[in-house]
Amino acid sequence: MAAILERDDSLELNQWNASVHKGIVELHGPMPGGIAPQHSATIKTFGAHITSYICRGEERLFMSPNAILDGTKPIRGGVPIVFPQFSQPDPKMAQHGFARTSTWKVIDLGHEDDVAYVILSLTSNAETMAIWPHAFQLIYTVRLSAESLETTLEIKNPGDSIFECHALLHTYIKQDISNICIKGFKGYSYLDKVCGGSLGTEEREFVTVHEGEVDRIYIVNPEQEPINALSILDSDGAKPRMLIKMDCMTSDHENGHHAVPLDCVLWNAGPARSAAIPDLGEGQYVHYVCIEPGRVSNYTKVEAGASFTIYNSLTPALPTVPLIRQLS
Ligand code: TA6
């Protein structure tokens, strides 16, 4: 395992790089002459929480201006990791579990040609055992390139008995929700948490989230293709803003590796709930949509020695060049 270095002032400014200092991992692209990088990501070891993703100089993740960043509460915005429970089926455990409020270890970081990466890990310990009595290891890899931010969360069972869990990447994407729609949910069933968990089927090709609170778990029926790609588009459905890819693999001794479908949660607090969530705040709902791939509609059973892996990537669309500039 690579030794983890504190910030190194001799870093090559012309290459991709990764560093960690006082619990904050910085991934970034080249900074010729020391200028701010065009591409960067910031990950806190508290929660292995991605708090910023900048692509071509623009922030792509929403962070609440009221987010609490002192480690006393989950961070509102960025990419919280939900594990081992989604919502609060076990009322004795915190909503969305403890991964987002645990301090993770950086086990590797570095760069390849055009990528900066970090790998963090959270392993069961006396504190987690007191809340959830299972041996587990989570391995979270974050890879930044000029095109995208890729995340992979592996949930491993190193113990000698089965456990069952939820896991999800609760991604807050920065967008003006009055101007966007999401393509890729049509035909899938969903559990509507706003309507008491009722079951519906998405009829819309272009799903909007600006009409009020939206809190749905889209689920894949056995005869359907998994949800592997969604796009955020301008509200007329013409211009792409971001491509989101996702998939899930399980791995065990008996069956080897095989793909399993992910659920995808779509959440926007809407005006009333936004105002009622103190670390979000009145009016903040207009600045984000949460698109959250995970395994949450049912528990995933993980046998001793087995694992499953959730992959997610965010690829902001290239800006369309105005015609006048193309011609000049
Ligand atoms: O993922 C959607 C959701 O479960 C919503 O129901 C909403 O409560 C949101 O997550 C935020 O949860 P949090 O515990 O971070 O306040």
CSV table of C-alpha atoms and ligand atoms in Angstrom, one decimal:
chain,number,residue,atom,x,y,z
A,1,MET,CA,0.0,0.0,0.0
A,2,ALA,CA,1.4,3.4,-0.9
A,3,ALA,CA,2.6,5.7,1.8
A,4,ILE,CA,0.3,8.8,2.1
A,5,LEU,CA,2.2,12.0,1.8
A,6,GLU,CA,1.1,15.3,3.3
A,7,ARG,CA,1.1,18.3,0.8
A,8,ASP,CA,4.3,18.4,-1.1
A,9,ASP,CA,5.4,21.9,-2.2
A,10,SER,CA,7.5,20.5,-5.0
A,11,LEU,CA,4.4,19.2,-6.8
A,12,GLU,CA,4.7,19.4,-10.6
A,13,LEU,CA,2.3,22.2,-11.6
A,14,ASN,CA,2.0,21.0,-15.1
A,15,GLN,CA,0.5,17.7,-14.4
A,16,TRP,CA,-2.5,16.1,-12.7
A,17,ASN,CA,-2.0,15.7,-9.0
A,18,ALA,CA,-3.5,14.7,-5.7
A,19,SER,CA,-2.7,15.7,-2.2
A,20,VAL,CA,-4.1,15.5,1.3
A,21,HIS,CA,-3.7,18.0,4.1
A,22,LYS,CA,-5.5,18.1,7.4
A,23,GLY,CA,-8.3,15.8,6.3
A,24,ILE,CA,-8.9,17.5,2.9
A,25,VAL,CA,-8.0,15.7,-0.3
A,26,GLU,CA,-7.5,17.9,-3.4
A,27,LEU,CA,-7.4,16.4,-6.9
A,28,HIS,CA,-6.6,18.8,-9.7
A,29,GLY,CA,-5.5,19.2,-13.3
A,30,PRO,CA,-2.5,21.1,-14.5
A,31,MET,CA,-1.8,24.6,-13.1
A,32,PRO,CA,0.8,26.0,-15.5
A,33,GLY,CA,2.4,29.0,-13.9
A,34,GLY,CA,0.5,28.3,-10.7
A,35,ILE,CA,-2.9,29.5,-12.1
A,36,ALA,CA,-6.1,28.0,-10.7
A,37,PRO,CA,-6.7,24.6,-12.2
A,38,GLN,CA,-9.6,24.2,-14.7
A,39,HIS,CA,-10.5,20.8,-13.2
A,40,SER,CA,-10.5,19.9,-9.5
A,41,ALA,CA,-12.3,18.0,-6.9
A,42,THR,CA,-12.2,18.3,-3.1
A,43,ILE,CA,-12.9,15.4,-0.8
A,44,LYS,CA,-13.1,15.5,3.0
A,45,THR,CA,-12.0,12.5,4.9
A,46,PHE,CA,-15.1,13.2,7.1
A,47,GLY,CA,-17.7,11.1,5.3
A,48,ALA,CA,-15.4,10.6,2.3
A,49,HIS,CA,-17.5,13.5,1.2
A,50,ILE,CA,-16.9,15.2,-2.2
A,51,THR,CA,-17.6,18.8,-1.5
A,52,SER,CA,-16.6,20.3,-4.8
A,53,TYR,CA,-16.2,19.2,-8.4
A,54,ILE,CA,-15.0,21.9,-10.9
A,55,CYS,CA,-14.9,21.1,-14.6
A,56,ARG,CA,-13.7,23.6,-17.1
A,57,GLY,CA,-13.6,26.3,-14.3
A,58,GLU,CA,-17.2,25.8,-13.3
A,59,GLU,CA,-18.5,24.2,-10.0
A,60,ARG,CA,-20.8,21.3,-10.8
A,61,LEU,CA,-21.9,20.2,-7.4
A,62,PHE,CA,-24.3,22.1,-5.1
A,63,MET,CA,-23.1,23.0,-1.6
A,64,SER,CA,-25.6,24.6,0.7
A,65,PRO,CA,-24.4,28.0,2.0
A,66,ASN,CA,-25.8,26.8,5.4
A,67,ALA,CA,-23.9,23.4,5.3
A,68,ILE,CA,-22.3,22.5,8.7
A,69,LEU,CA,-18.7,21.7,8.0
A,70,ASP,CA,-17.3,21.1,11.5
A,71,GLY,CA,-17.9,17.4,11.6
A,72,THR,CA,-20.9,17.6,14.0
A,73,LYS,CA,-23.5,16.9,11.3
A,74,PRO,CA,-23.7,15.4,7.8
A,75,ILE,CA,-22.7,17.9,5.1
A,76,ARG,CA,-25.5,19.3,3.1
A,77,GLY,CA,-24.5,19.2,-0.5
A,78,GLY,CA,-21.7,17.6,-2.6
A,79,VAL,CA,-21.8,13.8,-2.5
A,80,PRO,CA,-22.8,12.2,0.9
A,81,ILE,CA,-22.4,8.4,1.0
A,82,VAL,CA,-25.4,6.6,2.4
A,83,PHE,CA,-24.6,3.3,4.2
A,84,PRO,CA,-25.7,1.0,5.7
A,85,GLN,CA,-29.3,2.3,5.7
A,86,PHE,CA,-31.2,4.6,3.5
A,87,SER,CA,-33.8,6.7,5.2
A,88,GLN,CA,-34.4,5.3,8.7
A,89,PRO,CA,-35.8,1.8,8.7
A,90,ASP,CA,-33.8,1.2,11.9
A,91,PRO,CA,-34.9,4.1,14.1
A,92,LYS,CA,-31.9,3.5,16.5
A,93,MET,CA,-29.5,4.3,13.7
A,94,ALA,CA,-29.1,7.8,12.2
A,95,GLN,CA,-31.0,8.6,8.9
A,96,HIS,CA,-28.9,7.4,6.0
A,97,GLY,CA,-26.5,5.6,8.2
A,98,PHE,CA,-23.1,6.4,9.6
A,99,ALA,CA,-20.7,6.4,6.6
A,100,ARG,CA,-21.3,10.1,5.9
A,101,THR,CA,-20.4,11.0,9.5
A,102,SER,CA,-17.5,8.7,9.9
A,103,THR,CA,-13.9,9.7,9.3
A,104,TRP,CA,-12.4,7.6,6.5
A,105,LYS,CA,-8.7,6.8,5.8
A,106,VAL,CA,-6.9,7.7,2.6
A,107,ILE,CA,-5.3,4.5,1.5
A,108,ASP,CA,-3.9,5.7,-1.8
A,109,LEU,CA,-3.8,8.8,-3.9
A,110,GLY,CA,-1.8,9.9,-7.0
A,111,HIS,CA,-2.1,10.6,-10.7
A,112,GLU,CA,-1.9,8.8,-14.0
A,113,ASP,CA,-1.4,10.6,-17.3
A,114,ASP,CA,-4.6,12.6,-17.3
A,115,VAL,CA,-6.3,11.6,-14.1
A,116,ALA,CA,-5.9,12.4,-10.4
A,117,TYR,CA,-7.4,9.9,-8.0
A,118,VAL,CA,-7.8,9.1,-4.4
A,119,ILE,CA,-8.9,5.9,-2.6
A,120,LEU,CA,-10.5,6.1,0.8
A,121,SER,CA,-11.6,3.3,3.1
A,122,LEU,CA,-13.9,2.9,6.1
A,123,THR,CA,-13.7,-0.4,8.1
A,124,SER,CA,-16.0,-1.6,10.8
A,125,ASN,CA,-14.7,-0.7,14.3
A,126,ALA,CA,-15.9,-0.7,17.9
A,127,GLU,CA,-18.0,2.4,17.2
A,128,THR,CA,-19.8,1.1,14.1
A,129,MET,CA,-20.2,-2.4,15.6
A,130,ALA,CA,-22.1,-0.8,18.5
A,131,ILE,CA,-24.6,0.7,15.9
A,132,TRP,CA,-24.6,-2.1,13.3
A,133,PRO,CA,-23.0,-5.4,14.4
A,134,HIS,CA,-21.3,-6.5,11.1
A,135,ALA,CA,-17.8,-6.6,9.8
A,136,PHE,CA,-17.5,-4.5,6.6
A,137,GLN,CA,-15.1,-2.6,4.5
A,138,LEU,CA,-16.0,0.3,2.2
A,139,ILE,CA,-13.5,1.3,-0.5
A,140,TYR,CA,-14.3,4.5,-2.3
A,141,THR,CA,-12.4,5.6,-5.4
A,142,VAL,CA,-12.7,9.1,-6.9
A,143,ARG,CA,-11.1,9.8,-10.2
A,144,LEU,CA,-10.9,13.2,-11.8
A,145,SER,CA,-10.2,13.8,-15.5
A,146,ALA,CA,-10.8,16.7,-17.9
A,147,GLU,CA,-14.0,15.0,-19.0
A,148,SER,CA,-15.6,13.7,-15.8
A,149,LEU,CA,-15.7,12.8,-12.2
A,150,GLU,CA,-15.9,9.0,-11.6
A,151,THR,CA,-16.8,7.4,-8.3
A,152,THR,CA,-16.8,3.8,-7.3
A,153,LEU,CA,-18.0,2.5,-4.0
A,154,GLU,CA,-17.2,-1.1,-3.1
A,155,ILE,CA,-19.0,-2.6,-0.2
A,156,LYS,CA,-17.2,-5.7,1.1
A,157,ASN,CA,-18.1,-8.3,3.7
A,158,PRO,CA,-14.8,-9.5,5.2
A,159,GLY,CA,-16.6,-11.3,8.1
A,160,ASP,CA,-17.9,-14.8,8.4
A,161,SER,CA,-21.6,-14.2,8.3
A,162,ILE,CA,-24.0,-12.5,5.8
A,163,PHE,CA,-25.2,-8.9,6.2
A,164,GLU,CA,-27.8,-6.9,4.4
A,165,CYS,CA,-27.5,-3.2,3.7
A,166,HIS,CA,-28.5,-0.2,1.6
A,167,ALA,CA,-25.9,2.0,-0.2
A,168,LEU,CA,-26.3,5.1,-2.3
A,169,LEU,CA,-24.3,8.1,-3.6
A,170,HIS,CA,-26.5,11.1,-2.7
A,171,THR,CA,-25.2,13.4,-5.4
A,172,TYR,CA,-26.3,17.1,-5.2
A,173,ILE,CA,-25.9,18.4,-8.8
A,174,LYS,CA,-25.7,22.2,-9.2
A,175,GLN,CA,-28.4,23.3,-11.6
A,176,ASP,CA,-31.0,26.0,-11.9
A,177,ILE,CA,-34.0,23.7,-11.6
A,178,SER,CA,-36.4,26.0,-13.4
A,179,ASN,CA,-34.4,25.4,-16.6
A,180,ILE,CA,-33.7,21.7,-16.7
A,181,CYS,CA,-35.2,18.3,-17.3
A,182,ILE,CA,-33.9,14.8,-16.8
A,183,LYS,CA,-34.1,12.2,-19.5
A,184,GLY,CA,-33.8,8.4,-18.9
A,185,PHE,CA,-36.5,7.6,-16.3
A,186,LYS,CA,-39.4,6.9,-18.8
A,187,GLY,CA,-41.0,3.5,-18.3
A,188,TYR,CA,-39.5,2.8,-14.9
A,189,SER,CA,-41.6,2.4,-11.8
A,190,TYR,CA,-41.1,4.6,-8.8
A,191,LEU,CA,-41.9,4.8,-5.1
A,192,ASP,CA,-43.2,8.2,-4.4
A,193,LYS,CA,-42.1,9.3,-0.9
A,194,VAL,CA,-44.0,12.6,-1.2
A,195,CYS,CA,-47.3,10.5,-1.7
A,196,GLY,CA,-46.7,8.1,1.2
A,197,GLY,CA,-44.6,5.6,-0.8
A,198,SER,CA,-47.3,5.0,-3.5
A,199,LEU,CA,-46.1,3.2,-6.6
A,200,GLY,CA,-46.3,4.9,-10.0
A,201,THR,CA,-44.8,4.5,-13.5
A,202,GLU,CA,-42.9,7.3,-15.1
A,203,GLU,CA,-44.6,8.3,-18.3
A,204,ARG,CA,-42.5,11.4,-19.1
A,205,GLU,CA,-39.5,11.4,-21.4
A,206,PHE,CA,-38.4,14.7,-19.8
A,207,VAL,CA,-38.8,14.8,-16.1
A,208,THR,CA,-38.8,18.2,-14.3
A,209,VAL,CA,-38.4,18.9,-10.6
A,210,HIS,CA,-39.5,22.6,-10.3
A,211,GLU,CA,-43.2,22.0,-9.6
A,212,GLY,CA,-42.7,21.3,-5.8
A,213,GLU,CA,-41.1,18.6,-3.6
A,214,VAL,CA,-39.9,15.6,-5.6
A,215,ASP,CA,-38.7,12.5,-3.7
A,216,ARG,CA,-38.8,9.3,-5.7
A,217,ILE,CA,-37.0,6.0,-5.8
A,218,TYR,CA,-37.0,4.8,-9.4
A,219,ILE,CA,-36.8,1.0,-9.5
A,220,VAL,CA,-36.0,-1.5,-12.2
A,221,ASN,CA,-38.5,-4.3,-12.8
A,222,PRO,CA,-37.0,-7.7,-13.7
A,223,GLU,CA,-37.9,-7.5,-17.4
A,224,GLN,CA,-36.4,-4.1,-17.8
A,225,GLU,CA,-32.9,-2.9,-18.8
A,226,PRO,CA,-31.1,-1.3,-15.8
A,227,ILE,CA,-30.9,2.4,-15.5
A,228,ASN,CA,-27.3,3.0,-16.8
A,229,ALA,CA,-27.4,6.5,-18.2
A,230,LEU,CA,-29.4,9.7,-17.5
A,231,SER,CA,-29.0,13.1,-19.0
A,232,ILE,CA,-29.7,16.5,-17.6
A,233,LEU,CA,-30.9,18.7,-20.5
A,234,ASP,CA,-32.1,22.3,-21.0
A,235,SER,CA,-35.9,22.5,-20.3
A,236,ASP,CA,-36.8,22.2,-23.9
A,237,GLY,CA,-34.9,18.8,-24.0
A,238,ALA,CA,-32.6,20.0,-26.7
A,239,LYS,CA,-29.3,20.9,-25.2
A,240,PRO,CA,-27.3,18.5,-22.9
A,241,ARG,CA,-25.9,19.8,-19.7
A,242,MET,CA,-24.6,16.7,-18.0
A,243,LEU,CA,-24.4,12.9,-18.7
A,244,ILE,CA,-24.7,10.7,-15.7
A,245,LYS,CA,-23.7,7.0,-15.9
A,246,MET,CA,-24.2,4.3,-13.3
A,247,ASP,CA,-23.9,0.6,-12.8
A,248,CYS,CA,-23.6,-2.0,-10.2
A,249,MET,CA,-21.7,-5.3,-10.0
A,250,THR,CA,-21.8,-8.0,-7.3
A,251,SER,CA,-19.1,-10.4,-6.7
A,252,ASP,CA,-19.1,-13.7,-4.8
A,253,HIS,CA,-17.3,-17.1,-4.8
A,254,GLU,CA,-20.2,-19.0,-6.2
A,255,ASN,CA,-21.4,-16.7,-9.1
A,256,GLY,CA,-18.3,-14.6,-9.8
A,257,HIS,CA,-19.0,-11.1,-11.0
A,258,HIS,CA,-22.4,-10.1,-12.4
A,259,ALA,CA,-24.3,-6.9,-13.1
A,260,VAL,CA,-27.3,-6.1,-11.0
A,261,PRO,CA,-29.7,-3.1,-11.4
A,262,LEU,CA,-29.4,0.1,-9.4
A,263,ASP,CA,-32.3,2.1,-8.1
A,264,CYS,CA,-32.0,5.8,-8.7
A,265,VAL,CA,-33.4,8.4,-6.2
A,266,LEU,CA,-34.5,11.8,-7.6
A,267,TRP,CA,-34.9,14.4,-4.9
A,268,ASN,CA,-35.6,18.1,-4.7
A,269,ALA,CA,-36.8,19.6,-1.4
A,270,GLY,CA,-39.2,22.1,-3.0
A,271,PRO,CA,-40.0,25.5,-1.3
A,272,ALA,CA,-41.6,24.3,2.0
A,273,ARG,CA,-39.2,21.5,2.9
A,274,SER,CA,-36.2,23.6,1.8
A,275,ALA,CA,-37.2,26.3,4.4
A,276,ALA,CA,-37.8,23.6,7.0
A,277,ILE,CA,-34.3,22.1,6.7
A,278,PRO,CA,-32.0,24.5,8.6
A,279,ASP,CA,-28.8,23.5,6.9
A,280,LEU,CA,-30.4,23.9,3.4
A,281,GLY,CA,-32.5,27.0,3.9
A,282,GLU,CA,-35.3,29.0,2.3
A,283,GLY,CA,-35.1,29.2,-1.5
A,284,GLN,CA,-32.0,27.0,-1.8
A,285,TYR,CA,-34.0,24.2,-3.5
A,286,VAL,CA,-33.8,26.1,-6.8
A,287,HIS,CA,-30.1,25.5,-7.1
A,288,TYR,CA,-29.8,21.7,-7.1
A,289,VAL,CA,-31.2,18.4,-8.1
A,290,CYS,CA,-30.2,15.2,-6.4
A,291,ILE,CA,-29.7,12.2,-8.7
A,292,GLU,CA,-28.7,9.3,-6.5
A,293,PRO,CA,-27.7,5.9,-7.8
A,294,GLY,CA,-27.9,3.1,-5.1
A,295,ARG,CA,-29.4,-0.1,-3.8
A,296,VAL,CA,-32.2,1.1,-1.5
A,297,SER,CA,-35.6,-0.2,-2.5
A,298,ASN,CA,-34.6,-3.5,-1.0
A,299,TYR,CA,-31.7,-4.6,1.2
A,300,THR,CA,-28.7,-6.1,-0.7
A,301,LYS,CA,-27.5,-9.3,0.9
A,302,VAL,CA,-23.8,-9.6,1.0
A,303,GLU,CA,-22.5,-13.0,1.9
A,304,ALA,CA,-19.2,-13.6,3.8
A,305,GLY,CA,-16.4,-12.8,1.4
A,306,ALA,CA,-18.7,-11.2,-1.1
A,307,SER,CA,-19.0,-7.6,-2.3
A,308,PHE,CA,-20.9,-5.2,-4.5
A,309,THR,CA,-19.8,-2.1,-6.3
A,310,ILE,CA,-21.7,1.0,-7.3
A,311,TYR,CA,-20.2,3.1,-10.1
A,312,ASN,CA,-21.2,6.6,-11.0
A,313,SER,CA,-19.8,9.2,-13.3
A,314,LEU,CA,-20.7,12.8,-14.0
A,315,THR,CA,-19.7,14.2,-17.4
A,316,PRO,CA,-20.6,17.9,-17.9
A,317,ALA,CA,-21.5,18.6,-21.6
A,318,LEU,CA,-19.1,20.6,-23.6
A,319,PRO,CA,-20.4,24.2,-24.1
A,320,THR,CA,-22.0,24.8,-27.5
A,321,VAL,CA,-19.9,27.3,-29.3
A,322,PRO,CA,-22.0,30.2,-30.7
A,323,LEU,CA,-22.2,30.1,-34.5
A,324,ILE,CA,-20.6,33.5,-34.9
A,325,ARG,CA,-17.4,32.2,-33.1
A,326,GLN,CA,-17.4,29.0,-35.2
A,327,LEU,CA,-17.3,31.0,-38.3
A,328,SER,CA,-14.6,33.5,-37.3
B,1,TA6,O1,-32.5,10.8,-0.9
B,1,TA6,C1,-33.6,11.6,-0.7
B,1,TA6,C2,-33.8,11.8,0.8
B,1,TA6,O2,-33.9,10.5,1.5
B,1,TA6,C3,-35.0,12.6,1.1
B,1,TA6,O3,-36.1,11.9,1.6
B,1,TA6,C4,-34.5,13.7,2.0
B,1,TA6,O4,-34.8,13.6,3.3
B,1,TA6,C5,-33.0,13.7,1.7
B,1,TA6,O5,-32.7,12.4,1.4
B,1,TA6,C6,-32.1,14.4,2.7
B,1,TA6,O6,-31.9,13.6,3.8
B,1,TA6,P1,-31.0,14.2,4.9
B,1,TA6,O7,-30.9,13.1,6.0
B,1,TA6,O8,-29.6,14.4,4.3
B,1,TA6,O9,-31.6,15.4,5.4
